């Protein structure tokens, strides 16, 4: 007799579809299906379109396991249980660049088009149904597939617009970074909000007349109508699967043509304009490489303030996976495009402000986990970021050290660069601050604070004399 696991942890973000739930047991990612979802899964796995998507890595690896091993809620039993591959690092759409969101949207539409052709559809259209293996998007919501019914529209269209298309239109047409909008509203940007932004001549921009204004008007017109009534109206009007396919193809063409309307960031030329000499850069790379090769190879590396990804790429030679964090969306987009061209699968670039990292969000604040909860690394690179936080953002130096140490797993390694007050980059930041505002911003004080949280293993002053590198182990 199979004894069900009792140590099962349900994913707090998996509750909106009662037919299936994601949970964890024995380090595995699993999905429990009720009877109807199990029937849909059997039909899906026997289809012609789904196995090729799995084989190509466009859908996350999925296989059935014995359901009796895992109890459902209230002592019940799942009709079927699926085991999924584990995504190296879970990120959220408001941490992606424009190119990342666009490519994720295109993959979603490609999968939907294949499904419709084979007589299936997806119940959802959310950007949260996708994740990343490096810079390759992957669809993760296998429970979203179901047989298509003639005369019914794509149920996920509204979600797709609110979490993918509308954010892309904001940046492409208005030059507005979409990340704060998505972070503020877990369900995305409502059509009515978009309609108010696209008035006058903006009403005629590509995608706006149909997917913003017409969509908003249809939502208002059918606000009081039951879903069944709307479906009957569509059937009566001759809506068919062929029309749905044609609509998906049109959206694909629209999304594929969108490009970000952004001013070039001055951070894009940081490696050329920063104060490093060739000797400084060479010494810094040697120091980082030694940290990466000391002891057991790190499974996860966080590169905080990655800029053009120079050190993230170096880390990827030795680490299992690298998350490269940068505040500027335009810089992250350039890095993403470069990594895509290199077919780099072990570096994930993300948009994140270290002084205001992603909090927990959604239902009860845990539906979307905070960055600090997700990001505990074996090795943290904090190269040329301390002065930006301590001087640029007025964060007390002790709290900067705490944040960096807390980003490591217990016993993890921290590589941190302290930029002295007399360094040209630090002087530039200090010039915009009142004199005497940062009396504690000194090399000796930083070294003292670091020693309270870590055991310092190595310390090297770069040849230029205004920057010091530390390698430390947290918890010492």
Short mmCIF file of C-alpha atoms in Angstrom, two decimals, residues 74-340:
data_model
loop_
_atom_site.label_atom_id
_atom_site.label_comp_id
_atom_site.label_asym_id
_atom_site.label_seq_id
_atom_site.Cartn_x
_atom_site.Cartn_y
_atom_site.Cartn_z
CA UNK A 74 -8.97 17.42 3.25
CA UNK A 75 -7.53 13.91 2.97
CA UNK A 76 -8.72 13.43 -0.62
CA UNK A 77 -6.74 12.11 -3.55
CA UNK A 78 -5.75 13.65 -6.85
CA UNK A 79 -7.02 11.99 -10.03
CA UNK A 80 -3.54 12.52 -11.49
CA UNK A 81 -0.24 14.08 -10.45
CA UNK A 82 2.37 15.53 -12.79
CA UNK A 83 6.01 16.17 -12.04
CA UNK A 84 7.56 19.28 -13.64
CA UNK A 85 11.15 20.22 -14.21
CA UNK A 86 12.44 22.75 -11.66
CA UNK A 87 12.98 26.23 -13.11
CA UNK A 88 16.44 27.50 -12.03
CA UNK A 89 15.12 30.83 -10.70
CA UNK A 90 11.52 32.04 -10.53
CA UNK A 91 11.09 35.63 -11.71
CA UNK A 92 8.08 37.87 -12.26
CA UNK A 93 7.10 39.85 -15.41
CA UNK A 94 7.76 43.20 -13.69
CA UNK A 95 11.39 42.08 -13.40
CA UNK A 96 11.73 41.49 -17.15
CA UNK A 97 12.92 43.87 -19.84
CA UNK A 98 10.86 44.84 -22.87
CA UNK A 99 12.50 42.24 -25.09
CA UNK A 100 11.95 39.55 -22.48
CA UNK A 101 8.24 40.32 -22.13
CA UNK A 102 7.82 40.50 -25.92
CA UNK A 103 9.56 37.15 -26.49
CA UNK A 104 7.54 35.54 -23.69
CA UNK A 105 4.35 36.88 -25.30
CA UNK A 106 5.39 35.52 -28.70
CA UNK A 107 6.06 32.08 -27.23
CA UNK A 108 2.65 32.13 -25.52
CA UNK A 109 0.97 32.99 -28.82
CA UNK A 110 2.96 30.36 -30.72
CA UNK A 111 1.83 27.70 -28.26
CA UNK A 112 -1.78 28.91 -28.39
CA UNK A 113 -1.73 28.81 -32.19
CA UNK A 114 -0.42 25.24 -32.17
CA UNK A 115 -3.05 24.27 -29.60
CA UNK A 116 -5.95 25.80 -31.56
CA UNK A 117 -4.84 24.05 -34.73
CA UNK A 118 -5.00 20.74 -32.86
CA UNK A 119 -8.37 21.41 -31.23
CA UNK A 120 -7.08 22.69 -27.88
CA UNK A 121 -6.86 26.09 -26.23
CA UNK A 122 -5.49 27.65 -23.05
CA UNK A 123 -7.74 28.84 -20.24
CA UNK A 124 -5.28 31.55 -19.26
CA UNK A 125 -3.22 34.22 -20.98
CA UNK A 126 -1.14 35.47 -18.06
CA UNK A 127 2.50 36.47 -18.30
CA UNK A 128 2.98 34.57 -15.04
CA UNK A 129 2.49 31.35 -17.03
CA UNK A 130 6.01 31.75 -18.38
CA UNK A 131 9.45 31.51 -16.85
CA UNK A 132 13.04 31.44 -18.09
CA UNK A 133 15.94 29.07 -18.61
CA UNK A 134 18.64 31.69 -18.99
CA UNK A 135 17.31 33.85 -21.82
CA UNK A 136 15.00 31.16 -23.25
CA UNK A 137 11.34 31.55 -22.26
CA UNK A 138 9.40 28.43 -21.24
CA UNK A 139 5.66 27.91 -20.74
CA UNK A 140 4.97 26.40 -17.31
CA UNK A 141 1.18 26.23 -16.89
CA UNK A 142 0.45 22.77 -18.31
CA UNK A 143 -2.84 22.79 -16.40
CA UNK A 144 -4.04 25.66 -18.59
CA UNK A 145 -4.62 23.46 -21.67
CA UNK A 146 -8.12 22.17 -22.39
CA UNK A 147 -10.11 21.06 -25.47
CA UNK A 148 -11.40 24.00 -27.51
CA UNK A 149 -15.13 24.46 -28.03
CA UNK A 150 -16.42 25.94 -31.27
CA UNK A 151 -17.96 29.34 -30.96
CA UNK A 152 -16.02 30.31 -27.87
CA UNK A 153 -13.33 33.03 -27.80
CA UNK A 154 -9.92 32.60 -26.24
CA UNK A 155 -10.63 32.75 -22.50
CA UNK A 156 -7.15 34.10 -21.79
CA UNK A 157 -7.37 37.13 -24.09
CA UNK A 158 -8.12 39.61 -21.32
CA UNK A 159 -5.24 38.33 -19.17
CA UNK A 160 -2.90 38.42 -22.16
CA UNK A 161 -3.76 42.04 -22.87
CA UNK A 162 -3.46 43.16 -19.25
CA UNK A 163 -0.19 41.38 -18.39
CA UNK A 164 1.60 41.28 -21.75
CA UNK A 165 0.21 43.34 -24.63
CA UNK A 166 -0.68 46.51 -22.69
CA UNK A 167 2.69 46.73 -20.91
CA UNK A 168 4.42 46.33 -24.28
CA UNK A 169 2.24 49.06 -25.82
CA UNK A 170 3.11 51.43 -22.96
CA UNK A 171 6.82 51.18 -23.65
CA UNK A 172 6.60 50.91 -27.44
CA UNK A 173 4.19 53.80 -28.00
CA UNK A 174 4.69 56.08 -24.98
CA UNK A 175 8.26 55.33 -23.87
CA UNK A 176 6.96 54.48 -20.38
CA UNK A 177 8.66 51.71 -18.42
CA UNK A 178 5.99 49.06 -17.80
CA UNK A 179 7.65 47.42 -14.79
CA UNK A 180 6.16 49.69 -12.07
CA UNK A 181 2.68 49.25 -13.58
CA UNK A 182 2.84 45.46 -13.49
CA UNK A 183 4.39 45.43 -10.04
CA UNK A 184 1.56 47.59 -8.68
CA UNK A 185 -1.24 45.41 -10.10
CA UNK A 186 -0.71 41.66 -10.07
CA UNK A 187 -3.57 41.16 -12.56
CA UNK A 188 -2.06 43.66 -14.99
CA UNK A 189 -3.25 46.92 -16.51
CA UNK A 190 -7.03 47.17 -17.10
CA UNK A 191 -8.28 48.19 -20.53
CA UNK A 192 -10.07 51.21 -19.06
CA UNK A 193 -6.78 52.59 -17.69
CA UNK A 194 -5.11 52.10 -21.07
CA UNK A 195 -8.01 53.81 -22.86
CA UNK A 196 -7.45 56.98 -20.84
CA UNK A 197 -3.78 57.06 -21.84
CA UNK A 198 -4.40 56.60 -25.56
CA UNK A 199 -6.57 59.53 -26.57
CA UNK A 200 -6.43 61.90 -29.55
CA UNK A 201 -3.96 60.82 -32.21
CA UNK A 202 -2.68 58.08 -29.93
CA UNK A 203 -5.96 56.23 -30.50
CA UNK A 204 -4.68 55.26 -33.95
CA UNK A 205 -1.33 53.75 -32.91
CA UNK A 206 -0.84 50.08 -33.89
CA UNK A 207 -2.86 47.73 -31.70
CA UNK A 208 -4.67 50.50 -29.84
CA UNK A 209 -7.98 50.73 -31.74
CA UNK A 210 -8.79 47.02 -31.45
CA UNK A 211 -7.06 45.82 -28.32
CA UNK A 212 -7.51 48.91 -26.15
CA UNK A 213 -10.55 50.96 -27.21
CA UNK A 214 -12.71 48.21 -28.72
CA UNK A 215 -11.74 45.82 -25.94
CA UNK A 216 -12.62 48.40 -23.27
CA UNK A 217 -15.96 49.14 -24.95
CA UNK A 218 -16.81 45.42 -25.17
CA UNK A 219 -15.99 44.92 -21.51
CA UNK A 220 -18.28 47.78 -20.52
CA UNK A 221 -21.08 46.59 -22.82
CA UNK A 222 -20.96 43.04 -21.44
CA UNK A 223 -20.21 43.93 -17.82
CA UNK A 224 -23.60 42.68 -16.66
CA UNK A 225 -23.95 39.79 -19.11
CA UNK A 226 -23.33 36.21 -18.02
CA UNK A 227 -20.40 34.42 -19.67
CA UNK A 228 -22.80 31.96 -21.27
CA UNK A 229 -24.78 34.79 -22.86
CA UNK A 230 -21.63 36.24 -24.44
CA UNK A 231 -20.67 32.82 -25.81
CA UNK A 232 -24.11 32.37 -27.34
CA UNK A 233 -23.85 35.79 -28.97
CA UNK A 234 -20.49 34.86 -30.48
CA UNK A 235 -21.78 31.53 -31.75
CA UNK A 236 -24.77 33.28 -33.29
CA UNK A 237 -22.42 35.74 -35.01
CA UNK A 238 -20.52 32.83 -36.60
CA UNK A 239 -17.41 32.96 -34.41
CA UNK A 240 -15.28 29.87 -35.13
CA UNK A 241 -11.91 28.31 -34.34
CA UNK A 242 -10.63 29.57 -37.70
CA UNK A 243 -11.49 33.13 -36.73
CA UNK A 244 -9.77 32.62 -33.37
CA UNK A 245 -6.64 31.38 -35.18
CA UNK A 246 -6.67 34.38 -37.50
CA UNK A 247 -6.95 36.70 -34.49
CA UNK A 248 -3.98 35.03 -32.80
CA UNK A 249 -1.88 35.42 -35.95
CA UNK A 250 -2.74 39.13 -36.10
CA UNK A 251 -1.71 39.61 -32.47
CA UNK A 252 1.54 37.75 -33.19
CA UNK A 253 2.35 40.11 -36.05
CA UNK A 254 1.54 43.13 -33.87
CA UNK A 255 3.68 41.97 -30.94
CA UNK A 256 6.56 40.96 -33.22
CA UNK A 257 6.73 44.49 -34.67
CA UNK A 258 6.77 46.32 -31.34
CA UNK A 259 10.03 47.97 -30.33
CA UNK A 260 10.83 49.95 -27.15
CA UNK A 261 10.63 53.71 -27.38
CA UNK A 262 13.34 54.54 -24.86
CA UNK A 263 16.10 57.12 -24.55
CA UNK A 264 19.51 55.50 -24.48
CA UNK A 265 20.72 55.15 -20.90
CA UNK A 266 24.06 56.61 -19.86
CA UNK A 267 24.65 53.36 -17.97
CA UNK A 268 24.87 51.54 -21.32
CA UNK A 269 28.40 52.97 -21.76
CA UNK A 270 29.46 52.37 -18.15
CA UNK A 271 32.43 50.12 -18.96
CA UNK A 272 33.85 52.84 -21.23
CA UNK A 273 33.10 55.85 -19.01
CA UNK A 274 33.85 54.42 -15.55
CA UNK A 275 37.08 55.20 -13.73
CA UNK A 276 38.75 51.79 -14.10
CA UNK A 277 42.19 51.55 -15.66
CA UNK A 278 43.18 48.47 -17.65
CA UNK A 279 45.24 47.33 -14.64
CA UNK A 280 42.24 47.82 -12.31
CA UNK A 281 39.97 45.81 -14.59
CA UNK A 282 42.46 42.96 -14.97
CA UNK A 283 43.06 42.76 -11.21
CA UNK A 284 39.32 42.83 -10.54
CA UNK A 285 38.66 39.98 -12.98
CA UNK A 286 41.43 37.87 -11.40
CA UNK A 287 39.96 38.46 -7.96
CA UNK A 288 36.43 37.51 -9.03
CA UNK A 289 37.62 34.41 -10.88
CA UNK A 290 39.52 33.20 -7.83
CA UNK A 291 36.41 33.63 -5.71
CA UNK A 292 34.36 31.65 -8.22
CA UNK A 293 36.83 28.76 -8.27
CA UNK A 294 37.48 28.59 -4.52
CA UNK A 295 35.91 25.50 -2.97
CA UNK A 296 32.71 23.91 -4.25
CA UNK A 297 31.40 25.46 -7.50
CA UNK A 298 28.44 27.74 -6.67
CA UNK A 299 25.00 26.55 -7.71
CA UNK A 300 23.48 30.05 -7.85
CA UNK A 301 25.33 33.34 -8.27
CA UNK A 302 23.70 36.74 -7.88
CA UNK A 303 25.40 39.55 -9.78
CA UNK A 304 24.01 42.72 -8.21
CA UNK A 305 24.51 45.71 -10.47
CA UNK A 306 25.41 43.60 -13.50
CA UNK A 307 25.42 46.41 -16.08
CA UNK A 308 26.65 44.90 -19.37
CA UNK A 309 27.04 41.42 -17.86
CA UNK A 310 30.83 41.25 -17.93
CA UNK A 311 31.08 39.47 -14.57
CA UNK A 312 27.84 37.53 -14.99
CA UNK A 313 29.37 35.89 -18.06
CA UNK A 314 32.54 35.17 -16.10
CA UNK A 315 30.48 33.62 -13.31
CA UNK A 316 28.55 31.46 -15.80
CA UNK A 317 31.78 29.62 -16.67
CA UNK A 318 31.88 28.14 -13.17
CA UNK A 319 28.40 28.41 -11.62
CA UNK A 320 25.27 26.39 -12.20
CA UNK A 321 23.18 29.52 -12.81
CA UNK A 322 23.60 33.30 -12.66
CA UNK A 323 20.94 35.93 -11.99
CA UNK A 324 22.21 39.29 -13.26
CA UNK A 325 20.36 42.20 -11.63
CA UNK A 326 20.40 45.75 -13.00
CA UNK A 327 18.15 48.72 -12.27
CA UNK A 328 17.97 50.30 -15.74
CA UNK A 329 15.43 48.55 -18.03
CA UNK A 330 17.22 49.73 -21.18
CA UNK A 331 20.53 48.29 -20.00
CA UNK A 332 18.89 44.98 -19.12
CA UNK A 333 17.26 44.90 -22.55
CA UNK A 334 20.64 45.35 -24.24
CA UNK A 335 22.13 42.63 -22.06
CA UNK A 336 19.21 40.32 -22.82
CA UNK A 337 19.62 40.84 -26.57
CA UNK A 338 23.35 40.13 -26.35
CA UNK A 339 22.84 36.98 -24.28
CA UNK A 340 20.15 35.78 -26.71
#
